[in-house]
Coordinates of C-alpha atoms and ligand atoms in Angstrom, one line a residue:
X1235 CA 0.0 0.0 0.0
X1236 CA 1.3 3.4 -0.8
X1237 CA 1.9 5.5 2.3
X1238 CA 2.8 8.5 0.2
X1239 CA -0.5 10.2 1.0
X1240 CA 0.9 10.8 4.5
X1241 CA 2.4 14.3 4.7
X1242 CA 6.2 14.4 4.5
X1243 CA 6.9 14.9 8.2
X1244 CA 4.9 12.0 9.7
X1245 CA 6.0 9.8 6.7
X1246 CA 9.6 10.5 7.6
X1247 CA 8.9 9.6 11.2
X1248 CA 7.2 6.3 10.2
X1249 CA 10.2 5.4 8.1
X1250 CA 12.5 6.2 11.0
X1251 CA 10.3 4.0 13.2
X1252 CA 10.5 1.2 10.6
X1253 CA 14.3 1.4 10.8
X1254 CA 14.2 1.3 14.6
X1255 CA 11.9 -1.7 14.5
X1256 CA 14.4 -3.5 12.2
X1257 CA 17.2 -2.7 14.6
X1258 CA 15.2 -4.1 17.5
X1259 CA 14.0 -7.1 15.7
X1260 CA 10.3 -6.4 16.2
X1261 CA 7.5 -6.1 13.7
X1262 CA 5.7 -2.7 13.7
X1263 CA 2.4 -1.8 12.0
X1264 CA 0.3 1.3 11.4
X1265 CA -3.3 0.2 12.2
X1266 CA -6.9 1.2 12.7
X1267 CA -8.5 4.5 11.8
X1268 CA -5.5 6.0 10.2
X1269 CA -5.1 3.2 7.7
X1270 CA -8.8 3.3 6.9
X1271 CA -8.7 7.0 6.4
X1272 CA -5.6 6.7 4.2
X1273 CA -7.5 4.3 2.0
X1274 CA -10.5 6.7 1.9
X1275 CA -8.1 9.6 1.2
X1276 CA -9.3 11.4 4.3
X1277 CA -6.8 13.3 6.5
X1278 CA -6.0 11.7 9.8
X1279 CA -2.9 12.4 11.8
X1280 CA -3.8 10.2 14.8
X1281 CA -1.1 7.7 14.2
X1282 CA -1.8 4.4 15.9
X1283 CA 1.0 1.8 15.9
X1284 CA 1.2 -1.7 17.2
X1285 CA 4.3 -3.7 17.9
X1286 CA 4.6 -7.5 17.9
X1287 CA 6.9 -7.5 20.9
X1288 CA 7.2 -5.2 23.8
X1289 CA 5.3 -2.1 22.7
X1290 CA 6.1 0.0 25.7
X1291 CA 9.9 -0.6 25.5
X1292 CA 9.7 0.2 21.8
X1293 CA 7.8 3.4 22.6
X1294 CA 10.4 4.4 25.1
X1295 CA 13.1 4.0 22.5
X1296 CA 11.2 6.0 19.9
X1297 CA 10.5 8.8 22.4
X1298 CA 14.1 8.8 23.4
X1299 CA 15.5 9.0 19.8
X1300 CA 12.9 11.6 18.6
X1301 CA 12.9 13.7 21.8
X1302 CA 9.2 13.1 22.2
X1303 CA 7.1 13.3 25.4
X1304 CA 5.9 9.9 26.7
X1305 CA 3.0 8.7 28.8
X1306 CA 2.7 5.0 29.6
X1307 CA -0.5 3.1 30.4
X1308 CA 0.8 -0.2 31.6
X1309 CA -2.6 -1.7 32.1
X1310 CA -3.4 -1.4 28.4
X1311 CA 0.2 -2.0 27.2
X1312 CA 0.0 1.3 25.5
X1313 CA 2.1 4.5 25.3
X1314 CA 1.3 7.9 23.9
X1315 CA 4.0 10.0 22.4
X1316 CA 3.9 13.7 21.8
X1317 CA 6.4 15.1 19.4
X1318 CA 7.9 18.5 19.6
X1319 CA 6.0 19.6 16.4
X1320 CA 2.6 18.6 18.1
X1321 CA 2.3 15.3 16.2
X1322 CA 0.8 12.6 18.4
X1323 CA 1.2 8.8 18.3
X1324 CA -0.1 5.8 20.2
X1325 CA 2.2 2.7 20.4
X1326 CA 0.7 -0.5 21.8
X1327 CA 1.7 -4.1 22.1
X1328 CA -0.3 -6.4 19.8
X1329 CA -2.8 -8.0 22.1
X1330 CA -5.7 -10.3 22.5
X1331 CA -8.5 -9.4 24.8
X1332 CA -10.5 -11.7 27.1
X1333 CA -14.0 -10.5 27.8
X1334 CA -14.7 -11.8 31.3
X1335 CA -18.1 -10.2 31.2
X1336 CA -20.0 -8.2 28.5
X1337 CA -19.7 -4.4 28.6
X1338 CA -16.8 -4.4 31.0
X1339 CA -13.3 -3.5 29.9
X1340 CA -11.4 -6.6 28.9
X1341 CA -8.2 -7.9 30.3
X1342 CA -5.2 -7.7 28.1
X1343 CA -2.6 -10.3 26.9
X1344 CA 0.2 -10.0 24.4
X1345 CA -0.6 -11.8 21.0
X1346 CA 0.2 -11.9 17.3
X1347 CA -0.8 -9.2 14.8
X1348 CA -3.5 -11.5 13.5
X1349 CA -5.0 -11.9 17.0
X1350 CA -4.8 -8.2 17.5
X1351 CA -6.7 -7.5 14.3
X1352 CA -9.3 -10.1 15.3
X1353 CA -10.4 -8.2 18.4
X1354 CA -11.2 -5.0 16.5
X1355 CA -14.6 -3.6 15.9
X1356 CA -15.2 -3.6 12.1
X1357 CA -13.4 -4.9 9.1
X1358 CA -12.6 -1.4 7.9
X1359 CA -10.8 -0.8 11.2
X1360 CA -8.9 -4.1 11.2
X1361 CA -6.4 -3.3 8.5
X1362 CA -2.7 -3.0 9.3
X1363 CA 0.3 -1.7 7.3
X1364 CA 3.8 -2.9 8.2
X1365 CA 6.5 -0.3 8.7
X1366 CA 9.7 -2.4 8.8
X1367 CA 11.7 -1.2 5.9
X1368 CA 11.9 -4.5 4.0
X1369 CA 8.1 -4.7 4.1
X1370 CA 7.2 -1.0 4.3
X1371 CA 3.6 -0.6 3.1
X1372 CA 2.8 -4.3 3.2
X1373 CA -0.9 -4.7 4.1
X1374 CA -2.4 -7.2 6.6
X1375 CA -6.1 -7.4 5.9
X1376 CA -7.4 -10.8 7.0
X1377 CA -11.1 -9.6 7.2
X1378 CA -11.2 -8.0 3.8
X1379 CA -11.6 -4.5 5.1
X1380 CA -10.5 -3.1 1.8
X1381 CA -13.3 -4.9 0.1
X1382 CA -15.8 -3.4 2.6
X1383 CA -14.3 0.1 2.1
X1384 CA -14.9 -0.2 -1.6
X1385 CA -18.4 -1.5 -1.0
X1386 CA -19.0 1.2 1.6
X1387 CA -20.0 -1.2 4.3
X1388 CA -19.7 -1.5 8.1
X1389 CA -19.3 -5.1 9.0
X1390 CA -18.4 -6.8 12.4
X1391 CA -15.8 -9.5 12.5
X1392 CA -17.9 -12.1 14.3
X1393 CA -21.5 -12.6 15.6
X1394 CA -20.6 -11.9 19.2
X1395 CA -19.0 -8.6 18.6
X1396 CA -21.7 -6.3 20.0
X1397 CA -22.1 -8.5 23.0
X1398 CA -18.4 -8.4 23.7
X1399 CA -18.5 -4.6 23.6
X1400 CA -21.8 -2.7 23.3
X1401 CA -20.0 0.5 22.7
X1402 CA -19.6 -0.8 19.1
X1403 CA -23.3 -0.2 18.6
X1404 CA -22.6 3.5 18.8
X1405 CA -19.4 3.2 16.9
X1406 CA -21.2 1.5 14.1
X1407 CA -23.6 4.4 13.8
X1408 CA -20.8 6.9 14.0
X1409 CA -18.9 5.4 11.1
X1410 CA -22.0 4.7 9.1
X1411 CA -23.1 8.3 9.3
X1412 CA -19.6 9.9 9.0
X1413 CA -18.7 8.1 5.8
X1414 CA -22.2 7.7 4.4
X1415 CA -21.7 3.9 4.5
X1416 CA -24.3 1.2 5.1
X1417 CA -24.4 -1.4 7.9
X1418 CA -23.9 -4.8 6.2
X1419 CA -27.0 -7.0 6.5
X1420 CA -26.0 -9.5 9.1
X1421 CA -24.4 -6.7 11.0
X1422 CA -27.6 -4.7 11.1
X1423 CA -29.4 -7.8 12.4
X1424 CA -26.8 -8.4 15.1
X1425 CA -26.9 -4.7 16.1
X1426 CA -30.7 -4.6 16.3
X1427 CA -30.6 -7.8 18.3
X1428 CA -28.0 -6.4 20.7
X1429 CA -29.9 -3.1 21.0
X1430 CA -33.1 -4.8 21.9
X1431 CA -31.5 -6.3 25.0
X1432 CA -30.2 -4.6 28.1
X1433 CA -26.6 -5.0 27.2
X1434 CA -26.1 -1.2 27.0
X1435 CA -27.3 -0.9 30.6
X1436 CA -24.2 -2.7 31.6
X1437 CA -22.0 0.1 30.3
X1438 CA -20.5 2.4 32.9
X1439 CA -21.7 6.1 32.9
X1440 CA -18.4 7.5 31.6
X1441 CA -18.3 4.9 28.7
X1442 CA -21.8 5.5 27.7
X1443 CA -21.3 9.3 27.9
X1444 CA -18.2 9.1 25.9
X1445 CA -19.9 7.2 23.1
X1446 CA -23.0 9.5 23.0
X1447 CA -20.9 12.7 23.0
X1448 CA -18.5 11.4 20.4
X1449 CA -21.5 10.6 18.2
X1450 CA -22.9 14.1 18.8
X1451 CA -19.5 15.6 18.1
X1452 CA -19.5 14.3 14.5
X1453 CA -19.9 16.9 11.8
X1454 CA -23.5 16.0 11.1
X1455 CA -25.1 14.4 14.1
X1456 CA -28.7 14.9 13.1
X1457 CA -28.9 11.8 11.0
X1458 CA -27.0 9.8 13.7
X1459 CA -29.6 10.9 16.3
X1460 CA -32.4 9.9 13.9
X1461 CA -30.7 6.5 13.5
X1462 CA -30.5 6.1 17.2
X1463 CA -34.2 6.8 17.4
X1464 CA -34.9 4.3 14.6
X1465 CA -32.8 1.6 16.4
X1466 CA -34.5 2.3 19.7
X1467 CA -31.2 3.4 21.3
X1468 CA -32.5 6.6 22.8
X1469 CA -34.1 4.6 25.6
X1470 CA -30.6 4.1 27.0
X1471 CA -30.5 7.8 27.8
X1472 CA -33.7 7.4 29.6
X1473 CA -36.6 5.0 29.1
X1474 CA -39.0 7.9 29.2
X1475 CA -37.1 10.4 27.0
X1476 CA -39.7 12.2 24.9
X1477 CA -38.6 11.9 21.3
X1478 CA -41.5 13.8 19.7
X1479 CA -41.9 15.3 16.3
X1480 CA -41.2 18.7 17.8
X1481 CA -38.0 17.5 19.5
X1482 CA -36.9 16.1 16.1
X1483 CA -37.5 19.5 14.6
X1484 CA -35.5 21.3 17.2
X1485 CA -32.6 18.8 16.9
X1486 CA -32.7 19.4 13.1
X1487 CA -32.5 23.1 13.6
X1488 CA -29.4 22.9 15.8
X1489 CA -26.8 22.9 13.0
X1490 CA -28.3 26.1 11.5
X1491 CA -28.3 27.7 14.9
X1492 CA -24.7 26.7 15.5
X1493 CA -23.7 28.2 12.1
X1494 CA -25.4 31.5 12.8
X1495 CA -23.9 31.7 16.3
X1496 CA -20.4 30.9 15.1
X1497 CA -20.6 33.7 12.4
X1498 CA -21.9 36.2 14.8
X1499 CA -19.7 35.3 17.8
X1500 CA -16.6 33.7 16.5
X1501 CA -14.9 33.9 19.9
X1502 CA -17.5 31.9 21.7
X1503 CA -16.6 28.2 22.2
X1504 CA -19.7 26.1 22.2
X1505 CA -19.9 22.5 23.6
X1506 CA -21.7 21.3 20.5
X1507 CA -22.5 17.8 21.6
X1508 CA -24.1 19.1 24.7
X1509 CA -26.4 21.4 22.7
X1510 CA -27.6 18.3 20.8
X1511 CA -28.2 16.5 24.1
X1512 CA -30.1 19.6 25.4
X1513 CA -32.2 19.7 22.2
X1514 CA -32.9 16.0 22.5
X1515 CA -34.2 16.4 26.1
X1516 CA -36.3 19.5 25.3
X1517 CA -39.7 17.8 26.1
X1518 CA -38.6 15.5 28.9
X1519 CA -39.5 16.2 32.5
X1520 CA -37.1 17.7 34.9
X1521 CA -36.9 14.4 36.7
X1522 CA -36.0 12.5 33.5
X1523 CA -33.3 15.0 32.7
X1524 CA -32.0 14.7 36.3
X1525 CA -31.7 10.9 35.9
X1526 CA -30.0 11.3 32.5
X1527 CA -27.4 13.6 34.0
X1528 CA -26.6 11.0 36.6
X1529 CA -26.7 8.1 34.2
X1530 CA -24.2 9.8 31.9
X1531 CA -22.2 11.2 34.8
X1532 CA -22.1 14.6 33.1
X1533 CA -19.7 17.2 34.4
X1534 CA -20.9 20.1 36.5
X1535 CA -20.8 22.4 33.5
X1536 CA -22.7 20.0 31.3
X1537 CA -25.2 19.3 34.0
X1538 CA -25.7 23.1 34.4
X1539 CA -26.4 23.3 30.7
X1540 CA -29.0 20.6 30.9
X1541 CA -30.6 22.6 33.7
X1542 CA -31.7 25.2 31.1
X1543 CA -33.7 22.7 29.2
X1544 CA -37.5 23.0 29.4
X1545 CA -39.0 25.6 31.6
X1546 CA -36.1 28.1 31.6
X1547 CA -35.6 28.1 27.9
X1548 CA -39.3 28.1 27.2
X1549 CA -39.9 31.0 29.5
X1550 CA -37.1 33.1 28.0
X1551 CA -38.2 32.3 24.5
X1552 CA -41.7 33.4 25.2
X1553 CA -40.6 36.7 26.7
X1554 CA -38.1 37.4 24.0
X1555 CA -40.5 36.9 21.1
X1556 CA -43.4 38.6 22.8
X1557 CA -45.3 41.4 21.1
X1558 CA -44.4 43.6 24.0
X1559 CA -40.9 44.2 23.0
X1560 CA -38.5 43.7 25.9
X1561 CA -36.1 46.6 26.7
X1562 CA -32.4 45.8 26.3
X1563 CA -31.9 45.8 30.1
X1564 CA -34.9 43.4 30.5
X1565 CA -33.3 41.1 28.0
X1566 CA -30.0 41.4 29.9
X1567 CA -31.6 40.5 33.2
X1568 CA -33.6 37.6 31.6
X1569 CA -30.5 36.0 30.0
X1570 CA -27.9 37.1 32.6
X1571 CA -26.9 33.6 33.7
X1572 CA -27.7 31.7 30.5
X1573 CA -24.7 29.8 29.0
X1574 CA -23.9 30.3 25.4
X1575 CA -25.1 26.7 24.8
X1576 CA -28.5 27.6 26.2
X1577 CA -28.6 30.7 23.9
X1578 CA -27.9 28.5 20.9
X1579 CA -30.7 26.2 22.1
X1580 CA -33.1 29.2 22.3
X1581 CA -32.2 30.0 18.7
X1582 CA -32.6 26.5 17.5
X1583 CA -36.0 26.3 19.1
X1584 CA -37.2 29.5 17.4
X1585 CA -35.7 28.4 14.1
X1586 CA -37.7 25.2 14.2
X1587 CA -40.9 27.2 14.8
X1588 CA -40.7 28.8 11.3
X1589 CA -42.0 32.2 12.4
X1590 CA -39.8 34.7 10.5
X1591 CA -40.7 37.8 12.4
X1592 CA -40.1 36.3 15.8
X1593 CA -36.9 34.8 14.7
X1594 CA -35.5 38.1 13.6
X1595 CA -36.6 39.7 16.9
X1596 CA -34.8 36.9 18.8
X1597 CA -31.7 37.3 16.8
X1598 CA -31.7 41.1 17.4
X1599 CA -32.1 40.5 21.1
X1600 CA -29.3 37.9 21.2
X1601 CA -26.8 40.2 19.4
X1602 CA -27.7 43.1 21.6
X1603 CA -27.5 40.9 24.7
X1604 CA -24.0 39.6 23.9
X1605 CA -22.8 43.2 23.1
X1606 CA -24.3 44.4 26.4
X1607 CA -22.4 41.9 28.4
X1608 CA -19.4 44.1 28.2
X1609 CA -21.2 47.2 29.4
X1610 CA -20.0 48.3 32.8
X1611 CA -20.9 51.2 35.1
X1612 CA -18.1 53.7 35.9
X1613 CA -19.1 54.1 39.5
X1614 CA -18.4 51.3 42.0
X1615 CA -19.4 50.6 45.6
X1616 CA -16.4 52.7 46.7
X1617 CA -17.8 55.7 44.8
X1618 CA -21.2 55.3 46.4
X1619 CA -19.5 55.2 49.8
X1620 CA -17.6 58.4 49.0
X1621 CA -20.9 60.0 48.0
X1622 CA -22.1 59.3 51.6
X1623 CA -24.3 56.2 51.1
X1624 CA -24.4 53.7 53.9
X1625 CA -23.0 50.4 52.7
X1626 CA -25.6 47.7 52.4
X1627 CA -27.8 45.7 50.1
X1628 CA -29.1 48.9 48.4
X1629 CA -25.6 49.2 46.7
X1630 CA -26.5 46.3 44.5
X1631 CA -29.9 47.7 43.7
X1632 CA -28.4 51.1 42.8
X1633 CA -25.5 49.8 40.8
X1634 CA -28.0 47.5 39.0
X1635 CA -30.2 50.5 38.1
X1636 CA -27.1 52.3 36.8
X1637 CA -26.2 49.4 34.6
X1638 CA -29.8 49.1 33.3
X1639 CA -29.9 52.8 32.4
X1640 CA -26.6 52.4 30.6
X1641 CA -27.7 49.3 28.7
X1642 CA -30.9 51.1 27.7
X1643 CA -28.9 54.1 26.5
X1644 CA -30.5 56.5 29.0
X1645 CA -27.2 57.6 30.4
X1646 CA -23.8 57.6 28.9
X1647 CA -21.4 59.5 31.3
X1648 CA -20.1 59.3 34.8
X1649 CA -21.8 62.6 35.6
X1650 CA -25.1 61.1 34.5
X1651 CA -24.5 58.1 36.7
X1652 CA -23.8 60.4 39.7
X1653 CA -27.0 62.4 39.0
X1654 CA -29.0 59.1 38.9
X1655 CA -27.5 58.0 42.2
X1656 CA -28.3 61.3 43.8
X1657 CA -31.9 61.0 42.7
X1658 CA -32.1 57.8 44.7
X1659 CA -30.4 59.1 47.9
Ligands
ATP2206 P1 -11.8 8.0 14.7 O1 -11.5 8.5 13.4 O2 -13.2 8.3 15.2 O3 -10.8 8.2 15.8 P2 -10.9 5.3 14.8 O4 -11.2 4.1 14.0 O5 -9.5 5.8 14.8 O6 -11.9 6.4 14.4 P3 -10.5 5.0 17.7 O7 -11.6 5.0 18.7 O8 -9.5 6.1 17.6 O9 -11.3 4.9 16.3 O10 -9.8 3.6 17.8 C1 -8.7 3.2 17.0 C2 -8.8 1.8 16.6 O11 -9.0 0.9 17.7 C3 -10.1 1.5 15.7 O12 -9.8 1.8 14.4 C4 -10.3 0.0 16.0 O13 -9.4 -0.8 15.2 C5 -9.9 -0.1 17.4 N1 -11.0 0.0 18.3 C6 -11.4 1.2 18.9 N2 -12.5 0.9 19.7 C7 -12.8 -0.4 19.6 C8 -13.8 -1.2 20.2 N3 -14.7 -0.7 21.0 N4 -13.8 -2.5 19.8 C9 -12.8 -3.0 19.0 N5 -11.9 -2.2 18.4 C10 -11.8 -0.9 18.7
MG2207 MG1 -8.8 7.4 16.1

């Protein structure tokens, strides 16, 4: 196989590694996603290598020779290298995995390259390319992954695959949607069968969350979410998750809302997967959302975002698209503690409602609100004290009024602020 599609710098590194492997008398292969993506002509610089022999010792040697940073995970017989030019590489020992129990991380034992490939998820991810110089570019493809790549198919290696590791159910959908491939017939049957059992319930919170959020982090998650609905997988978020027509419409509007937001506010960093999760939970009860947060062991920030779903978003949306136009300071108060993710959700909800006038109004409010976030009063508590006001809770009220007046454009200068304070003394 030609590795010439790899940019010059990593290619040079791979050749160097091939030479080192020859010196050490071990066989080294490039494997998994990067090989698949090379064959698909898609860029991927996540270099995954496997070594028939002691992978960690070999990784230490490579790190040493190339001046790369090294992190070792003994338990998984894996090491991660970080090169000075920000290139990253995983080096592992070829291994077989014994699944003591379904859905639990397997125990690891060293094994041959063939055995290593046989534990992988799909044929298209079970192709290896040797790097030893005499065999540089030689392909190991025992499961005909290349044939499936040409046929645009996702196929498991054996019938027990989804039971061995139910995360593959989500991975299958991820690759199917990302590449626009199809699940091969037997594979769909096995997947549907596995999805109809309670296997996924055996996954730990972090593993389930990881799969869900990875799926939602794809470039176009909307179809993947629809696919999850079709395969009855959404029940693993919560058995009473309300996946209604309206929820589907809001989910479908999220990409457009994200695009609009990114154009308007390029500095805002949005947790996109969480926005999809929020949209998906839009009509579920507070209690259901609470259980989901715990099931997925969401982080504090993610949980806070989920807290906007439902009543808070609906209330804000109603007020912001009301015929009685809200003043800028009212909008500011209404949205003051909303996260950017919650604002994107507001927008997606309104976009899905197909009401042009209200949508324009909402967009104007959002732009004004974000700009107003940087408005500050000139006067501070210290100034109020100097003006003879007794310190106390009224400071907050007065400074709040000053800020509102500034936001509403009623006052513009320090003198006007002082005059407003004096009126309230
Ligand atoms: P991506 O482009 O999303 O990173 P990838 O194929 O590189 O896709 P990774 O999760 O990075 O996926 O895993 C690297 C490789 O490890 C896969 O290509 C596959 O061979 C193997 N692998 C990963 N997860 C599993 C799993 N759950 N079961 C079996 N093999 C797996
Ligand atoms: Mg990868």
